[in-house]
mmCIF file of C-alpha atoms in Angstrom:
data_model
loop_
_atom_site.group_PDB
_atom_site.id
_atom_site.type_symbol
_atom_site.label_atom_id
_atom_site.label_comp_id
_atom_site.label_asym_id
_atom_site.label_seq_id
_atom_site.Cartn_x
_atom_site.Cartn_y
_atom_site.Cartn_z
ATOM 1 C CA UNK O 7 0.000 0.000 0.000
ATOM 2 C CA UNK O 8 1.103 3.195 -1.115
ATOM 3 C CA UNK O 9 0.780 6.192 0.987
ATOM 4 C CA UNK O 10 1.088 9.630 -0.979
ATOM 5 C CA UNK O 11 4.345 11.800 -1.111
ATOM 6 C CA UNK O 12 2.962 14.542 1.276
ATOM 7 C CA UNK O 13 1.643 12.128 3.753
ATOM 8 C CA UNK O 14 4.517 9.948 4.076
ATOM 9 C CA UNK O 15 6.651 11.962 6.954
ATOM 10 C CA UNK O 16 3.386 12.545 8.939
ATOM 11 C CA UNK O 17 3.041 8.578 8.760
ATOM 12 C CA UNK O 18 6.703 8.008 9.567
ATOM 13 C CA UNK O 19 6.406 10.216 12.717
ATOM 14 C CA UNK O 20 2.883 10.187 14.307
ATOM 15 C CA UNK O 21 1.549 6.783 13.430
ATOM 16 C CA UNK O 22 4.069 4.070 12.562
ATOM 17 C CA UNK O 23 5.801 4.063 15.749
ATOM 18 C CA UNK O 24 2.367 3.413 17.126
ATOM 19 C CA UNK O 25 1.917 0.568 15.039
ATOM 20 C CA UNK O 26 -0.744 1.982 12.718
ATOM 21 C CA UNK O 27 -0.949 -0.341 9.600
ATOM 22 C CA UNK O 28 -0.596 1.976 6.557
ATOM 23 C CA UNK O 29 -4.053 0.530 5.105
ATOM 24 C CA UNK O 30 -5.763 1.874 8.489
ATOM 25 C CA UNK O 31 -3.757 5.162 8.176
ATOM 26 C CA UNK O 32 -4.902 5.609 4.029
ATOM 27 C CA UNK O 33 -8.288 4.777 5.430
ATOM 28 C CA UNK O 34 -7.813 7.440 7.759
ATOM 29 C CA UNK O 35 -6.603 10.249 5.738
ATOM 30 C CA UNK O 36 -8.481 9.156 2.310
ATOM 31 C CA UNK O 37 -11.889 10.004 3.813
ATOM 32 C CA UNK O 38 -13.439 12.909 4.793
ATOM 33 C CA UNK O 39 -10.365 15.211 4.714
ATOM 34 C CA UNK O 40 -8.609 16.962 2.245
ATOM 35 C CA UNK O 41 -5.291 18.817 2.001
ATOM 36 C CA UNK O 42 -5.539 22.692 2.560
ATOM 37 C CA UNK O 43 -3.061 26.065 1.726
ATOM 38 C CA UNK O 44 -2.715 28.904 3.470
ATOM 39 C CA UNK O 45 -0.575 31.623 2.473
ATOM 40 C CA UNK O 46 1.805 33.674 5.068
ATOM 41 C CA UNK O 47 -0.173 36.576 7.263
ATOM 42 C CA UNK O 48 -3.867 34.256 6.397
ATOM 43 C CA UNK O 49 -5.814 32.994 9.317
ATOM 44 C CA UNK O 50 -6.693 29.352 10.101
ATOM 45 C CA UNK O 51 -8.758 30.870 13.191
ATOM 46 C CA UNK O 52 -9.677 33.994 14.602
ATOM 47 C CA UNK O 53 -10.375 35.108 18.405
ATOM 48 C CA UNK O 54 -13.624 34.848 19.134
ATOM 49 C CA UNK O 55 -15.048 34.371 16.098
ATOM 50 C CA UNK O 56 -13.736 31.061 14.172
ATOM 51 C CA UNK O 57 -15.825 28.025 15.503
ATOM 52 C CA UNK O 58 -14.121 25.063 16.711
ATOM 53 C CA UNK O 59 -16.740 22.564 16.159
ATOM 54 C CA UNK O 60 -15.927 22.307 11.850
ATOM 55 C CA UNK O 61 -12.731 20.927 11.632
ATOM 56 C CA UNK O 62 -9.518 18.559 13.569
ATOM 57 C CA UNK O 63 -5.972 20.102 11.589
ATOM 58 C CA UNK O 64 -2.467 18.554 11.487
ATOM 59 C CA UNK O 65 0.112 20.818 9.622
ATOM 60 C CA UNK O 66 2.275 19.364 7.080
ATOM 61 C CA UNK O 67 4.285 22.515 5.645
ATOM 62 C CA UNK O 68 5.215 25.616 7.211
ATOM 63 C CA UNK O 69 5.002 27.065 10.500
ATOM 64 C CA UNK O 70 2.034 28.743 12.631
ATOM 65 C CA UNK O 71 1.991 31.564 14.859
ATOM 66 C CA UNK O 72 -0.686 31.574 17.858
ATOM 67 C CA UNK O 73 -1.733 34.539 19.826
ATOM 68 C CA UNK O 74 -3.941 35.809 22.375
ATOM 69 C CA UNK O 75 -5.201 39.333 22.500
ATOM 70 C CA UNK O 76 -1.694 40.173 20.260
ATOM 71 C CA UNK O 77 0.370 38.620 22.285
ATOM 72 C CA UNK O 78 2.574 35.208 21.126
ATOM 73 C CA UNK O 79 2.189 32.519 22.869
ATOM 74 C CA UNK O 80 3.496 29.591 20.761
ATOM 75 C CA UNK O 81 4.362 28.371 17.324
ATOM 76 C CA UNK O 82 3.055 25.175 15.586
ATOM 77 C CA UNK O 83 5.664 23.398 13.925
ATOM 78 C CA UNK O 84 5.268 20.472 10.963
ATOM 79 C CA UNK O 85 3.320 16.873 12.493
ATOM 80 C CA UNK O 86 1.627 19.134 15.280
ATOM 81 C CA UNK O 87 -1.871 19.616 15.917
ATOM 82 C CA UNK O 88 -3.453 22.811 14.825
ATOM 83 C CA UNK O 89 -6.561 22.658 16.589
ATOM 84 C CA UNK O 90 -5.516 19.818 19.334
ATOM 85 C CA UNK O 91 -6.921 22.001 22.681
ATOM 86 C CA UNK O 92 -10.232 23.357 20.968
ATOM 87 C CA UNK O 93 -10.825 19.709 19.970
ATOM 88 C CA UNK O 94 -10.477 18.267 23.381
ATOM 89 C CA UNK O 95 -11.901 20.859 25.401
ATOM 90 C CA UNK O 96 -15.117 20.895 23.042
ATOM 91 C CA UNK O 97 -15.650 17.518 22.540
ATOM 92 C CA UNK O 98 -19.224 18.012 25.153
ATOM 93 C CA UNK O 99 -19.700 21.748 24.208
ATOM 94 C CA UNK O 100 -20.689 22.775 20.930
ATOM 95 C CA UNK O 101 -20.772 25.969 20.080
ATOM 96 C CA UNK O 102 -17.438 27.659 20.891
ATOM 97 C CA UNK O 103 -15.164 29.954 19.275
ATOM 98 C CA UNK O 104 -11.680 29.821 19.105
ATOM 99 C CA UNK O 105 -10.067 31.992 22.036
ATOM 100 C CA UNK O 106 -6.679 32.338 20.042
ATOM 101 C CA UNK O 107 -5.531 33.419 16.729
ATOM 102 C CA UNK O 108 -3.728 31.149 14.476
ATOM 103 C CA UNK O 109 -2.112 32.716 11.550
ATOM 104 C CA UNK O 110 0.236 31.409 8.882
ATOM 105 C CA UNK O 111 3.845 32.771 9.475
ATOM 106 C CA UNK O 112 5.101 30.553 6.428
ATOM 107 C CA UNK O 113 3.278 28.885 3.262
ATOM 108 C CA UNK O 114 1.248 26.118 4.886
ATOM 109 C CA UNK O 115 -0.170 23.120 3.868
ATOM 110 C CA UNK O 116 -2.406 21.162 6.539
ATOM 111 C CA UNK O 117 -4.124 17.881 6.542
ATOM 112 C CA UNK O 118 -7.904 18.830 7.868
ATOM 113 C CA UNK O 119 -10.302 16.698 8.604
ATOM 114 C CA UNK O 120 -14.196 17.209 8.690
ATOM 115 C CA UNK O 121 -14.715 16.691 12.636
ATOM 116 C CA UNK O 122 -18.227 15.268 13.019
ATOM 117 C CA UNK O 123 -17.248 12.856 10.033
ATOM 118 C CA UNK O 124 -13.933 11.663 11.804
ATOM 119 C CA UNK O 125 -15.669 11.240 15.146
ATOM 120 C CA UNK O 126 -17.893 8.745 13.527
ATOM 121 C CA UNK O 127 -15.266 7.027 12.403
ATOM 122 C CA UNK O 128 -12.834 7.011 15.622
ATOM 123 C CA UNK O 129 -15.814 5.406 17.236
ATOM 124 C CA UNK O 130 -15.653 2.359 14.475
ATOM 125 C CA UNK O 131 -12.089 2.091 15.356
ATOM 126 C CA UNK O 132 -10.844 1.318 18.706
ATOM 127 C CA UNK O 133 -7.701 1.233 18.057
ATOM 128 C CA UNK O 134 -7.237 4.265 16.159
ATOM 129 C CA UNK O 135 -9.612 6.112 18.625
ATOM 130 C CA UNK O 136 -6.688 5.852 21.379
ATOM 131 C CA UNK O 137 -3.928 6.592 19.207
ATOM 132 C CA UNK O 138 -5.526 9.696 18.417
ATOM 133 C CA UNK O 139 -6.576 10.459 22.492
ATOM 134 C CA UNK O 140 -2.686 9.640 22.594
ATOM 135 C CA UNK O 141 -1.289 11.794 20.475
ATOM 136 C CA UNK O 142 -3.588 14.490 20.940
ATOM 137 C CA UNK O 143 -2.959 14.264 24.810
ATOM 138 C CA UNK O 144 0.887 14.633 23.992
ATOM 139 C CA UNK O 145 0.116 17.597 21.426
ATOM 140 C CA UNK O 146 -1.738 19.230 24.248
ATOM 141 C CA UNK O 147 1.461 18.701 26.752
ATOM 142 C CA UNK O 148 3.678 19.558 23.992
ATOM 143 C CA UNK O 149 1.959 23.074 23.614
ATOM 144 C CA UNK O 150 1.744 23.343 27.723
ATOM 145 C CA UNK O 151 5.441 23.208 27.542
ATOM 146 C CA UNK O 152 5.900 25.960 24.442
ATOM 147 C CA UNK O 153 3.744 28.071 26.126
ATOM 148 C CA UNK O 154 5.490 27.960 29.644
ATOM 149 C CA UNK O 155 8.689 28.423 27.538
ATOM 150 C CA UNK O 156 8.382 29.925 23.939
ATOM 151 C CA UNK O 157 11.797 30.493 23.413
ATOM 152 C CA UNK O 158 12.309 26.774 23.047
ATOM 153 C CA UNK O 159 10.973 26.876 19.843
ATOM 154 C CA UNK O 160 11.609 30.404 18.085
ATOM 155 C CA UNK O 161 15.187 32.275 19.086
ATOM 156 C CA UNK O 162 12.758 35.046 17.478
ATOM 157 C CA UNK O 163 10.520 34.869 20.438
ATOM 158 C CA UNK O 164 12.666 36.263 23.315
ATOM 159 C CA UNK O 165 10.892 39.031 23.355
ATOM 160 C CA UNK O 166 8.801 37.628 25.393
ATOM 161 C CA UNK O 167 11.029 37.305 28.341
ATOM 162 C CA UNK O 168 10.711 41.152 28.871
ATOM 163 C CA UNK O 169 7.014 40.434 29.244
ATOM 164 C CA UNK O 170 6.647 37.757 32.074
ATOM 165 C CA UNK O 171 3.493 38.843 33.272
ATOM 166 C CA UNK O 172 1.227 37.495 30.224
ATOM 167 C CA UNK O 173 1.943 34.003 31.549
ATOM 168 C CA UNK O 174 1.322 35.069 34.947
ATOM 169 C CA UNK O 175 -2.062 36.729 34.031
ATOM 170 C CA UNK O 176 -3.524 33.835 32.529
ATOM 171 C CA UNK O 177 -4.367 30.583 33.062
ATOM 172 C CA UNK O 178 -3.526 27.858 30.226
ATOM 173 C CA UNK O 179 -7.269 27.143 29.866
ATOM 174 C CA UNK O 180 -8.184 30.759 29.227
ATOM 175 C CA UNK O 181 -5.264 30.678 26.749
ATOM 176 C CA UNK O 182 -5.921 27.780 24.776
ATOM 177 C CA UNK O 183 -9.585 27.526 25.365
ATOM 178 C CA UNK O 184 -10.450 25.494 28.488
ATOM 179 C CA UNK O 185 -7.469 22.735 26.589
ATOM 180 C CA UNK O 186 -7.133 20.399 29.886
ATOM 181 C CA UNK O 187 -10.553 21.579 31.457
ATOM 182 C CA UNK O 188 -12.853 18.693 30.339
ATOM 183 C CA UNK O 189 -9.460 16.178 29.613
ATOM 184 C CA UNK O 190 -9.876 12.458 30.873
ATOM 185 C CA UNK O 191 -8.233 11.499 34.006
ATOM 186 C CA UNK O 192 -6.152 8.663 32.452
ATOM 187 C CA UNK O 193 -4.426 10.906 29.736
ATOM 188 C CA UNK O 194 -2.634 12.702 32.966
ATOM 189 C CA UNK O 195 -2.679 16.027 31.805
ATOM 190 C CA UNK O 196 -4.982 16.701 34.928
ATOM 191 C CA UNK O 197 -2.149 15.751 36.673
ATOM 192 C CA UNK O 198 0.244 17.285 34.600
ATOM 193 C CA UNK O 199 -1.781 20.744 35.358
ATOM 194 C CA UNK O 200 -1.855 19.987 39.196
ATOM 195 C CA UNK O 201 1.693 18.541 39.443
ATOM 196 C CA UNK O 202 3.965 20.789 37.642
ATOM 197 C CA UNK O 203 5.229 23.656 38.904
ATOM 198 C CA UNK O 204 5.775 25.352 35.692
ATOM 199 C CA UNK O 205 2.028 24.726 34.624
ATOM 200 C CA UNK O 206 0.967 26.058 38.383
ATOM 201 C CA UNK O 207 3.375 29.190 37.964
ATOM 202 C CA UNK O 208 1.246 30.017 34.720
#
């Protein structure tokens, strides 16, 4: 089974080591979803306004910029979750808006999904429904981390060490919208929240 060109390094990282056959993962990504552009300074989602209930994003190509009320918070790098925290925290709540802004700071190219479409299907796959509560639980902790400590990611972001008080001021949930609010227990980001001292300091 072939998987196409653009695909193959998101297989390679995110599901083979997981032991996702590659006729499960063309199932998977031939069905309901399509591959999407967005050119640098366009908007995936906008504060308050974009609805998360649509669509579940992985980007491919490019990088992201995320920000709350102009501030940065993080950057989304290739084989990340776009839309991991809204997905999550929404997944009994229909209805919300996005509480960040996501823009394109490069050419992207994302794999989206149609959400209500790829719920259906999670639920006909086991399997494939916990490798995605997996890796969507360790994009979630991935982006706790960027946001506790941008610099990590983006020399360009150092900035932000003059302003230490945006972290301070708000909570992670308010941030990312409610991300670990309505998380299950046994994914330990619950406990990641209460047990961290970096996650308590923001």
């Amino acid at each position: 089974i072939k998987i196409e060109k653009e695909l193959s390094s998101l297989y390679k990282r995110m599901f083979e080591p997981l032991h996702v056959p590659p006729e499960l993962f063309q199932r998977l990504t031939g069905q309901f979803c399509n591959i999407q552009t967005l050119k640098t300074g366009q908007t995936y989602a906008a504060e308050d306004k974009t609805s998360v209930d649509d669509r579940l994003s992985i980007l491919l190509k490019g990088k992201m910029k995320v920000s709350y009320r102009g501030h940065f918070l993080h950057n989304i790098y290739p084989c990340a979750f776009i839309d991991s925290p809204e997905f999550r925290s929404t997944q009994m709540n229909r209805g919300e808006k996005f509480q960040v802004t996501i823009i394109a700071d490069d050419n992207c190219k994302f794999l989206c999904w149609s959400r209500e479409r790829l719920t259906y299907f999670l639920e006909s796959e086991p399997f494939l429904y916990e490798i995605f509560k997996y890796l969507i639980g360790k994009d979630i902790t991935n982006k706790l981390y960027s946001l506790n400590d941008p610099t990590l990611n983006d020399k360009a972001s150092k900035k932000i060490d003059r302003q230490p008080s945006l972290c301070s001021q708000l909570s992670v949930m308010q941030m990312r919208n409610s991300m670990a609010s309505t998380s299950d227990s046994e994914d330990g980001l619950q406990m990641f929240l209460r047990g961290t001292s970096s996650a308590s300091s923001l």
